[in-house]
Amino acid sequence: MTAEGTHESTTTAVFEGVAYLFTLSRPRFWFYLAGPVVVGVAYGAREVPELFAPVAIALFAYFLVPANVYLYGINDVFDRDVDVENPKKEGREARFSGDAWVVAVVAVSGLALVPVAALTPAVAWPYLAAYAVLATEYSAPPLRFKTTPFLDSLSNGLYILPGAAAYAAVLGEHPPVLALAGAWLWTMAMHTFSAIPDIGPDRAAGIDTTATRLGESRTYAYCFAVWAAAALAFAAVDYRLGVVLAVYPVFVAWVARSSVAVDRAYWWFPYLNTVVGMVLTLGALWRLTNGV
């Protein structure tokens, strides 16, 4: 092979590798981690310049891409046997390739949280540490929360921890307890709803989850109850927050009673979550700019 051919082959391999990592990181879901950072910064900021503080930008940048490479990468590494039968891995998601370089990139993406945490005040560290533990042990042994019914749901509070860390880092105080509780409940229901399309493959692979334990109809009821509890918790902080969050129990009730396939509705959630996050952020910015 000529030097030119070798160069082209290397370039192709690099592009293919980047494309694989892009798919592995679930770009449709990037804002599941980065979005809470935006909301946390918006509600934690006391002045407009704080919205663009270095620590806020660092947290957003980490949780936008590296955190997603780590979270979904470690999931794919330890689910490689299960994912053989998972239809969600066709096209929109990637099956673990088995390459050592992928494992290395995933590990480095996780470790990149350390220098980011060093930029934050100590009040944010418990949230970042809890995120790191849950993001790892959700998929990895020995705990592997995702294979234990109800712990799989509970452990998905990891998704709101970036927002809690951002709020604490910007304001220098812990978020309101009821807001944390409401957000945690929201993530629990989000996770369990997303597991409904996996009931068949998970049962075939012998994996026990909240969704496989409850079955489809009772999982809908579980999600409705947990989302309703989340809306009530947020309403206790501010009734307007409760009104916004009430869209989720209404949505899951509609899906459960309609002819829409759940695996189709599952792909609508990135859009729904983006709209809700935008409304929450705009509300925080209105409060900030109007001094209320």
Short mmCIF file of the C-alpha atoms (twelve columns), coordinates in Angstrom:
data_MODEL
# 
_entry.id   MODEL 
# 
loop_
_atom_site.group_PDB 
_atom_site.id 
_atom_site.type_symbol 
_atom_site.label_atom_id 
_atom_site.label_alt_id 
_atom_site.label_comp_id 
_atom_site.label_asym_id 
_atom_site.label_seq_id 
_atom_site.Cartn_x 
_atom_site.Cartn_y 
_atom_site.Cartn_z 
_atom_site.pdbx_PDB_model_num 
ATOM 1   C CA . MET A 1   0.000   0.000   0.000  1 
ATOM 2   C CA . THR A 2   1.272   3.466   -0.895 1 
ATOM 3   C CA . ALA A 3   1.748   6.254   1.691  1 
ATOM 4   C CA . GLU A 4   -1.253  8.026   0.208  1 
ATOM 5   C CA . GLY A 5   -3.348  4.873   0.528  1 
ATOM 6   C CA . THR A 6   -2.243  4.393   4.122  1 
ATOM 7   C CA . HIS A 7   -3.159  7.994   4.940  1 
ATOM 8   C CA . GLU A 8   -6.617  7.602   3.391  1 
ATOM 9   C CA . SER A 9   -7.146  4.339   5.273  1 
ATOM 10  C CA . THR A 10  -6.174  5.977   8.562  1 
ATOM 11  C CA . THR A 11  -8.431  8.952   7.906  1 
ATOM 12  C CA . THR A 12  -11.332 6.640   7.100  1 
ATOM 13  C CA . ALA A 13  -10.727 4.647   10.280 1 
ATOM 14  C CA . VAL A 14  -10.683 7.833   12.357 1 
ATOM 15  C CA . PHE A 15  -13.946 9.078   10.852 1 
ATOM 16  C CA . GLU A 16  -15.559 5.686   11.377 1 
ATOM 17  C CA . GLY A 17  -14.371 5.663   14.968 1 
ATOM 18  C CA . VAL A 18  -15.767 9.136   15.634 1 
ATOM 19  C CA . ALA A 19  -19.062 8.186   13.989 1 
ATOM 20  C CA . TYR A 20  -19.259 5.065   16.150 1 
ATOM 21  C CA . LEU A 21  -18.634 7.052   19.355 1 
ATOM 22  C CA . PHE A 22  -21.207 9.614   18.250 1 
ATOM 23  C CA . THR A 23  -23.838 6.890   17.867 1 
ATOM 24  C CA . LEU A 24  -22.759 5.177   21.089 1 
ATOM 25  C CA . SER A 25  -23.214 8.417   23.058 1 
ATOM 26  C CA . ARG A 26  -26.913 8.631   22.075 1 
ATOM 27  C CA . PRO A 27  -26.906 12.242  20.713 1 
ATOM 28  C CA . ARG A 28  -30.703 12.373  20.954 1 
ATOM 29  C CA . PHE A 29  -30.280 12.067  24.701 1 
ATOM 30  C CA . TRP A 30  -27.325 14.424  25.247 1 
ATOM 31  C CA . PHE A 31  -29.550 17.012  26.862 1 
ATOM 32  C CA . TYR A 32  -30.767 14.513  29.442 1 
ATOM 33  C CA . LEU A 33  -27.511 15.294  31.279 1 
ATOM 34  C CA . ALA A 34  -26.597 18.717  29.881 1 
ATOM 35  C CA . GLY A 35  -30.137 20.096  30.076 1 
ATOM 36  C CA . PRO A 36  -30.322 19.872  33.883 1 
ATOM 37  C CA . VAL A 37  -27.062 21.854  34.004 1 
ATOM 38  C CA . VAL A 38  -28.720 24.674  32.051 1 
ATOM 39  C CA . VAL A 39  -31.762 24.629  34.337 1 
ATOM 40  C CA . GLY A 40  -29.594 24.443  37.470 1 
ATOM 41  C CA . VAL A 41  -27.451 27.381  36.373 1 
ATOM 42  C CA . ALA A 42  -30.521 29.443  35.428 1 
ATOM 43  C CA . TYR A 43  -32.109 28.949  38.838 1 
ATOM 44  C CA . GLY A 44  -28.861 29.292  40.771 1 
ATOM 45  C CA . ALA A 45  -27.670 32.493  39.107 1 
ATOM 46  C CA . ARG A 46  -28.305 35.763  40.964 1 
ATOM 47  C CA . GLU A 47  -26.996 37.961  38.161 1 
ATOM 48  C CA . VAL A 48  -26.918 37.524  34.388 1 
ATOM 49  C CA . PRO A 49  -23.080 37.239  34.145 1 
ATOM 50  C CA . GLU A 50  -23.231 34.153  36.401 1 
ATOM 51  C CA . LEU A 51  -25.040 32.326  33.600 1 
ATOM 52  C CA . PHE A 52  -21.738 32.280  31.735 1 
ATOM 53  C CA . ALA A 53  -19.408 31.686  34.666 1 
ATOM 54  C CA . PRO A 54  -16.443 29.416  33.812 1 
ATOM 55  C CA . VAL A 55  -17.697 26.714  36.162 1 
ATOM 56  C CA . ALA A 56  -21.103 26.732  34.466 1 
ATOM 57  C CA . ILE A 57  -19.537 26.429  31.022 1 
ATOM 58  C CA . ALA A 58  -17.205 23.632  32.184 1 
ATOM 59  C CA . LEU A 59  -20.076 21.622  33.664 1 
ATOM 60  C CA . PHE A 60  -22.213 22.081  30.563 1 
ATOM 61  C CA . ALA A 61  -19.367 21.042  28.249 1 
ATOM 62  C CA . TYR A 62  -18.583 17.926  30.274 1 
ATOM 63  C CA . PHE A 63  -22.163 16.759  30.636 1 
ATOM 64  C CA . LEU A 64  -22.978 17.475  26.995 1 
ATOM 65  C CA . VAL A 65  -20.532 15.007  25.430 1 
ATOM 66  C CA . PRO A 66  -17.909 13.248  27.623 1 
ATOM 67  C CA . ALA A 67  -20.453 12.286  30.284 1 
ATOM 68  C CA . ASN A 68  -22.714 10.746  27.646 1 
ATOM 69  C CA . VAL A 69  -19.842 8.802   26.100 1 
ATOM 70  C CA . TYR A 70  -19.081 7.414   29.553 1 
ATOM 71  C CA . LEU A 71  -22.643 6.739   30.700 1 
ATOM 72  C CA . TYR A 72  -23.808 4.993   27.554 1 
ATOM 73  C CA . GLY A 73  -20.408 3.525   26.756 1 
ATOM 74  C CA . ILE A 74  -20.169 1.674   30.056 1 
ATOM 75  C CA . ASN A 75  -23.748 0.557   29.547 1 
ATOM 76  C CA . ASP A 76  -22.933 -0.926  26.150 1 
ATOM 77  C CA . VAL A 77  -19.742 -2.598  27.371 1 
ATOM 78  C CA . PHE A 78  -21.533 -4.513  30.121 1 
ATOM 79  C CA . ASP A 79  -24.703 -5.129  28.084 1 
ATOM 80  C CA . ARG A 80  -23.003 -6.554  25.018 1 
ATOM 81  C CA . ASP A 81  -24.593 -9.999  25.466 1 
ATOM 82  C CA . VAL A 82  -28.061 -8.615  26.160 1 
ATOM 83  C CA . ASP A 83  -27.947 -6.148  23.274 1 
ATOM 84  C CA . VAL A 84  -27.648 -8.917  20.716 1 
ATOM 85  C CA . GLU A 85  -31.447 -9.278  20.947 1 
ATOM 86  C CA . ASN A 86  -32.292 -5.610  21.549 1 
ATOM 87  C CA . PRO A 87  -34.055 -4.000  18.546 1 
ATOM 88  C CA . LYS A 88  -33.226 -0.480  19.832 1 
ATOM 89  C CA . LYS A 89  -29.615 -1.152  18.835 1 
ATOM 90  C CA . GLU A 90  -30.535 -1.186  15.162 1 
ATOM 91  C CA . GLY A 91  -29.662 2.182   13.615 1 
ATOM 92  C CA . ARG A 92  -30.223 4.744   16.374 1 
ATOM 93  C CA . GLU A 93  -27.931 3.101   18.907 1 
ATOM 94  C CA . ALA A 94  -24.709 1.129   18.661 1 
ATOM 95  C CA . ARG A 95  -23.759 -2.317  19.878 1 
ATOM 96  C CA . PHE A 96  -20.404 -2.534  21.640 1 
ATOM 97  C CA . SER A 97  -17.771 -3.206  19.019 1 
ATOM 98  C CA . GLY A 98  -15.460 -5.072  21.401 1 
ATOM 99  C CA . ASP A 99  -12.497 -2.833  20.574 1 
ATOM 100 C CA . ALA A 100 -10.045 -1.980  23.357 1 
ATOM 101 C CA . TRP A 101 -9.781  1.624   22.166 1 
ATOM 102 C CA . VAL A 102 -13.493 2.101   22.804 1 
ATOM 103 C CA . VAL A 103 -13.070 0.969   26.409 1 
ATOM 104 C CA . ALA A 104 -10.132 3.376   26.763 1 
ATOM 105 C CA . VAL A 105 -12.133 6.332   25.410 1 
ATOM 106 C CA . VAL A 106 -15.055 5.506   27.688 1 
ATOM 107 C CA . ALA A 107 -12.737 5.336   30.713 1 
ATOM 108 C CA . VAL A 108 -11.034 8.641   29.852 1 
ATOM 109 C CA . SER A 109 -14.442 10.273  29.384 1 
ATOM 110 C CA . GLY A 110 -15.386 9.219   32.897 1 
ATOM 111 C CA . LEU A 111 -12.106 10.384  34.434 1 
ATOM 112 C CA . ALA A 112 -12.504 13.775  32.736 1 
ATOM 113 C CA . LEU A 113 -15.003 14.590  35.490 1 
ATOM 114 C CA . VAL A 114 -12.110 14.935  37.964 1 
ATOM 115 C CA . PRO A 115 -10.607 18.164  36.546 1 
ATOM 116 C CA . VAL A 116 -14.108 19.557  36.040 1 
ATOM 117 C CA . ALA A 117 -14.948 18.862  39.687 1 
ATOM 118 C CA . ALA A 118 -11.744 20.626  40.698 1 
ATOM 119 C CA . LEU A 119 -13.201 23.834  39.227 1 
ATOM 120 C CA . THR A 120 -16.336 23.644  41.365 1 
ATOM 121 C CA . PRO A 121 -16.769 24.677  45.011 1 
ATOM 122 C CA . ALA A 122 -16.944 21.910  47.626 1 
ATOM 123 C CA . VAL A 123 -20.710 22.307  47.973 1 
ATOM 124 C CA . ALA A 124 -21.117 20.749  44.510 1 
ATOM 125 C CA . TRP A 125 -18.863 17.758  45.136 1 
ATOM 126 C CA . PRO A 126 -21.432 15.442  46.767 1 
ATOM 127 C CA . TYR A 127 -23.638 15.700  43.672 1 
ATOM 128 C CA . LEU A 128 -20.758 15.038  41.287 1 
ATOM 129 C CA . ALA A 129 -19.507 12.128  43.399 1 
ATOM 130 C CA . ALA A 130 -22.987 10.607  43.584 1 
ATOM 131 C CA . TYR A 131 -23.341 11.010  39.819 1 
ATOM 132 C CA . ALA A 132 -20.016 9.207   39.210 1 
ATOM 133 C CA . VAL A 133 -20.999 6.290   41.453 1 
ATOM 134 C CA . LEU A 134 -24.492 5.880   40.024 1 
ATOM 135 C CA . ALA A 135 -23.408 6.340   36.401 1 
ATOM 136 C CA . THR A 136 -20.875 3.552   36.891 1 
ATOM 137 C CA . GLU A 137 -22.770 1.122   39.079 1 
ATOM 138 C CA . TYR A 138 -25.988 1.395   37.119 1 
ATOM 139 C CA . SER A 139 -24.369 -0.808  34.482 1 
ATOM 140 C CA . ALA A 140 -21.157 -2.192  35.982 1 
ATOM 141 C CA . PRO A 141 -20.647 -4.954  38.543 1 
ATOM 142 C CA . PRO A 142 -20.736 -5.536  41.431 1 
ATOM 143 C CA . LEU A 143 -23.936 -3.544  42.029 1 
ATOM 144 C CA . ARG A 144 -25.327 -3.269  38.473 1 
ATOM 145 C CA . PHE A 145 -28.477 -1.495  39.601 1 
ATOM 146 C CA . LYS A 146 -30.130 -1.904  36.222 1 
ATOM 147 C CA . THR A 147 -30.737 -5.612  36.907 1 
ATOM 148 C CA . THR A 148 -32.504 -5.071  40.255 1 
ATOM 149 C CA . PRO A 149 -36.189 -4.098  40.114 1 
ATOM 150 C CA . PHE A 150 -36.944 -0.674  41.590 1 
ATOM 151 C CA . LEU A 151 -33.268 0.009   42.297 1 
ATOM 152 C CA . ASP A 152 -32.884 0.413   38.527 1 
ATOM 153 C CA . SER A 153 -35.549 3.110   38.668 1 
ATOM 154 C CA . LEU A 154 -34.272 4.744   41.865 1 
ATOM 155 C CA . SER A 155 -30.665 4.915   40.673 1 
ATOM 156 C CA . ASN A 156 -31.655 6.991   37.657 1 
ATOM 157 C CA . GLY A 157 -31.716 10.042  39.841 1 
ATOM 158 C CA . LEU A 158 -28.204 10.322  38.428 1 
ATOM 159 C CA . TYR A 159 -29.670 12.385  35.575 1 
ATOM 160 C CA . ILE A 160 -30.606 15.318  37.801 1 
ATOM 161 C CA . LEU A 161 -27.343 15.372  39.746 1 
ATOM 162 C CA . PRO A 162 -25.540 17.486  37.090 1 
ATOM 163 C CA . GLY A 163 -28.251 20.120  37.522 1 
ATOM 164 C CA . ALA A 164 -27.962 19.977  41.313 1 
ATOM 165 C CA . ALA A 165 -24.185 20.346  41.031 1 
ATOM 166 C CA . ALA A 166 -24.556 23.318  38.674 1 
ATOM 167 C CA . TYR A 167 -27.043 25.046  40.976 1 
ATOM 168 C CA . ALA A 168 -24.748 24.518  43.966 1 
ATOM 169 C CA . ALA A 169 -21.647 25.596  42.057 1 
ATOM 170 C CA . VAL A 170 -23.209 28.865  40.882 1 
ATOM 171 C CA . LEU A 171 -25.155 29.820  44.017 1 
ATOM 172 C CA . GLY A 172 -22.883 28.256  46.618 1 
ATOM 173 C CA . GLU A 173 -25.873 26.598  48.325 1 
ATOM 174 C CA . HIS A 174 -27.659 23.276  48.068 1 
ATOM 175 C CA . PRO A 175 -30.826 23.110  45.936 1 
ATOM 176 C CA . PRO A 176 -34.217 23.017  47.710 1 
ATOM 177 C CA . VAL A 177 -34.922 19.528  49.035 1 
ATOM 178 C CA . LEU A 178 -38.400 19.361  47.451 1 
ATOM 179 C CA . ALA A 179 -36.980 20.364  44.066 1 
ATOM 180 C CA . LEU A 180 -34.402 17.584  44.347 1 
ATOM 181 C CA . ALA A 181 -37.107 15.105  45.346 1 
ATOM 182 C CA . GLY A 182 -39.354 16.147  42.467 1 
ATOM 183 C CA . ALA A 183 -36.537 15.939  39.941 1 
ATOM 184 C CA . TRP A 184 -35.455 12.550  41.273 1 
ATOM 185 C CA . LEU A 185 -38.977 11.197  40.951 1 
ATOM 186 C CA . TRP A 186 -39.160 12.585  37.412 1 
ATOM 187 C CA . THR A 187 -36.028 10.655  36.402 1 
ATOM 188 C CA . MET A 188 -37.330 7.470   38.002 1 
ATOM 189 C CA . ALA A 189 -40.438 7.544   35.860 1 
ATOM 190 C CA . MET A 190 -38.480 8.545   32.753 1 
ATOM 191 C CA . HIS A 191 -36.194 5.553   33.169 1 
ATOM 192 C CA . THR A 192 -38.989 3.085   33.801 1 
ATOM 193 C CA . PHE A 193 -41.029 4.324   30.845 1 
ATOM 194 C CA . SER A 194 -37.965 3.945   28.594 1 
ATOM 195 C CA . ALA A 195 -37.614 0.333   29.780 1 
ATOM 196 C CA . ILE A 196 -41.048 -0.684  28.502 1 
ATOM 197 C CA . PRO A 197 -39.809 -1.346  24.919 1 
ATOM 198 C CA . ASP A 198 -37.092 -3.552  26.451 1 
ATOM 199 C CA . ILE A 199 -39.455 -5.846  28.360 1 
ATOM 200 C CA . GLY A 200 -39.333 -8.563  25.698 1 
ATOM 201 C CA . PRO A 201 -35.554 -8.561  25.090 1 
ATOM 202 C CA . ASP A 202 -34.821 -8.248  28.825 1 
ATOM 203 C CA . ARG A 203 -37.043 -11.171 29.687 1 
ATOM 204 C CA . ALA A 204 -35.456 -13.226 26.916 1 
ATOM 205 C CA . ALA A 205 -32.020 -12.424 28.336 1 
ATOM 206 C CA . GLY A 206 -33.103 -13.204 31.886 1 
ATOM 207 C CA . ILE A 207 -32.751 -9.608  33.116 1 
ATOM 208 C CA . ASP A 208 -35.093 -8.582  35.907 1 
ATOM 209 C CA . THR A 209 -36.097 -4.898  35.909 1 
ATOM 210 C CA . THR A 210 -38.931 -2.788  37.260 1 
ATOM 211 C CA . ALA A 211 -40.646 -3.007  33.875 1 
ATOM 212 C CA . THR A 212 -40.226 -6.788  33.494 1 
ATOM 213 C CA . ARG A 213 -41.404 -7.312  37.073 1 
ATOM 214 C CA . LEU A 214 -44.524 -5.144  36.691 1 
ATOM 215 C CA . GLY A 215 -45.414 -5.878  33.083 1 
ATOM 216 C CA . GLU A 216 -46.453 -3.254  30.553 1 
ATOM 217 C CA . SER A 217 -49.830 -2.151  31.943 1 
ATOM 218 C CA . ARG A 218 -48.672 -1.864  35.557 1 
ATOM 219 C CA . THR A 219 -45.502 -0.091  34.440 1 
ATOM 220 C CA . TYR A 220 -47.673 2.580   32.833 1 
ATOM 221 C CA . ALA A 221 -49.482 2.946   36.164 1 
ATOM 222 C CA . TYR A 222 -46.173 3.131   38.031 1 
ATOM 223 C CA . CYS A 223 -44.898 5.882   35.719 1 
ATOM 224 C CA . PHE A 224 -48.149 7.814   36.057 1 
ATOM 225 C CA . ALA A 225 -47.993 7.687   39.872 1 
ATOM 226 C CA . VAL A 226 -44.327 8.644   40.084 1 
ATOM 227 C CA . TRP A 227 -44.672 11.488  37.581 1 
ATOM 228 C CA . ALA A 228 -47.723 12.751  39.448 1 
ATOM 229 C CA . ALA A 229 -45.701 12.703  42.691 1 
ATOM 230 C CA . ALA A 230 -42.929 14.635  40.934 1 
ATOM 231 C CA . ALA A 231 -45.408 17.298  39.813 1 
ATOM 232 C CA . LEU A 232 -46.759 17.616  43.355 1 
ATOM 233 C CA . ALA A 233 -43.264 17.981  44.807 1 
ATOM 234 C CA . PHE A 234 -42.449 20.742  42.326 1 
ATOM 235 C CA . ALA A 235 -45.804 22.395  43.009 1 
ATOM 236 C CA . ALA A 236 -44.823 22.611  46.668 1 
ATOM 237 C CA . VAL A 237 -41.812 24.676  45.582 1 
ATOM 238 C CA . ASP A 238 -43.777 26.806  43.103 1 
ATOM 239 C CA . TYR A 239 -47.203 25.951  41.701 1 
ATOM 240 C CA . ARG A 240 -46.053 26.998  38.223 1 
ATOM 241 C CA . LEU A 241 -43.392 24.293  38.267 1 
ATOM 242 C CA . GLY A 242 -46.045 21.752  39.184 1 
ATOM 243 C CA . VAL A 243 -48.206 22.839  36.266 1 
ATOM 244 C CA . VAL A 244 -45.333 22.358  33.819 1 
ATOM 245 C CA . LEU A 245 -44.408 18.932  35.201 1 
ATOM 246 C CA . ALA A 246 -48.036 17.783  35.086 1 
ATOM 247 C CA . VAL A 247 -47.591 17.228  31.346 1 
ATOM 248 C CA . TYR A 248 -45.809 13.930  32.065 1 
ATOM 249 C CA . PRO A 249 -48.573 11.991  33.868 1 
ATOM 250 C CA . VAL A 250 -51.005 13.287  31.252 1 
ATOM 251 C CA . PHE A 251 -48.697 12.103  28.478 1 
ATOM 252 C CA . VAL A 252 -48.142 8.610   29.876 1 
ATOM 253 C CA . ALA A 253 -51.876 8.191   30.463 1 
ATOM 254 C CA . TRP A 254 -52.504 9.121   26.845 1 
ATOM 255 C CA . VAL A 255 -49.874 6.675   25.568 1 
ATOM 256 C CA . ALA A 256 -51.257 3.874   27.736 1 
ATOM 257 C CA . ARG A 257 -54.799 4.393   26.412 1 
ATOM 258 C CA . SER A 258 -53.925 5.106   22.779 1 
ATOM 259 C CA . SER A 259 -52.895 2.894   19.890 1 
ATOM 260 C CA . VAL A 260 -49.423 4.509   19.726 1 
ATOM 261 C CA . ALA A 261 -46.655 1.925   20.056 1 
ATOM 262 C CA . VAL A 262 -44.574 2.542   23.163 1 
ATOM 263 C CA . ASP A 263 -41.309 2.099   21.274 1 
ATOM 264 C CA . ARG A 264 -42.420 4.971   19.032 1 
ATOM 265 C CA . ALA A 265 -43.486 7.169   21.960 1 
ATOM 266 C CA . TYR A 266 -40.122 6.470   23.581 1 
ATOM 267 C CA . TRP A 267 -38.399 8.455   20.810 1 
ATOM 268 C CA . TRP A 268 -40.669 11.440  21.350 1 
ATOM 269 C CA . PHE A 269 -39.351 12.074  24.843 1 
ATOM 270 C CA . PRO A 270 -36.193 13.962  23.818 1 
ATOM 271 C CA . TYR A 271 -38.458 16.540  22.189 1 
ATOM 272 C CA . LEU A 272 -40.897 16.677  25.106 1 
ATOM 273 C CA . ASN A 273 -38.055 17.009  27.603 1 
ATOM 274 C CA . THR A 274 -36.427 19.748  25.532 1 
ATOM 275 C CA . VAL A 275 -39.647 21.766  25.477 1 
ATOM 276 C CA . VAL A 276 -40.215 21.323  29.225 1 
ATOM 277 C CA . GLY A 277 -36.596 22.200  29.966 1 
ATOM 278 C CA . MET A 278 -36.899 25.284  27.775 1 
ATOM 279 C CA . VAL A 279 -40.023 26.427  29.617 1 
ATOM 280 C CA . LEU A 280 -38.351 25.936  32.997 1 
ATOM 281 C CA . THR A 281 -35.226 27.776  31.853 1 
ATOM 282 C CA . LEU A 282 -37.193 30.684  30.382 1 
ATOM 283 C CA . GLY A 283 -39.095 30.963  33.631 1 
ATOM 284 C CA . ALA A 284 -35.829 31.149  35.561 1 
ATOM 285 C CA . LEU A 285 -34.418 33.743  33.167 1 
ATOM 286 C CA . TRP A 286 -37.569 35.849  33.471 1 
ATOM 287 C CA . ARG A 287 -37.193 35.740  37.252 1 
ATOM 288 C CA . LEU A 288 -33.531 36.689  36.985 1 
ATOM 289 C CA . THR A 289 -33.994 39.601  34.586 1 
ATOM 290 C CA . ASN A 290 -37.042 40.953  36.408 1 
ATOM 291 C CA . GLY A 291 -35.578 40.634  39.877 1 
ATOM 292 C CA . VAL A 292 -38.289 38.394  41.350 1 
# 
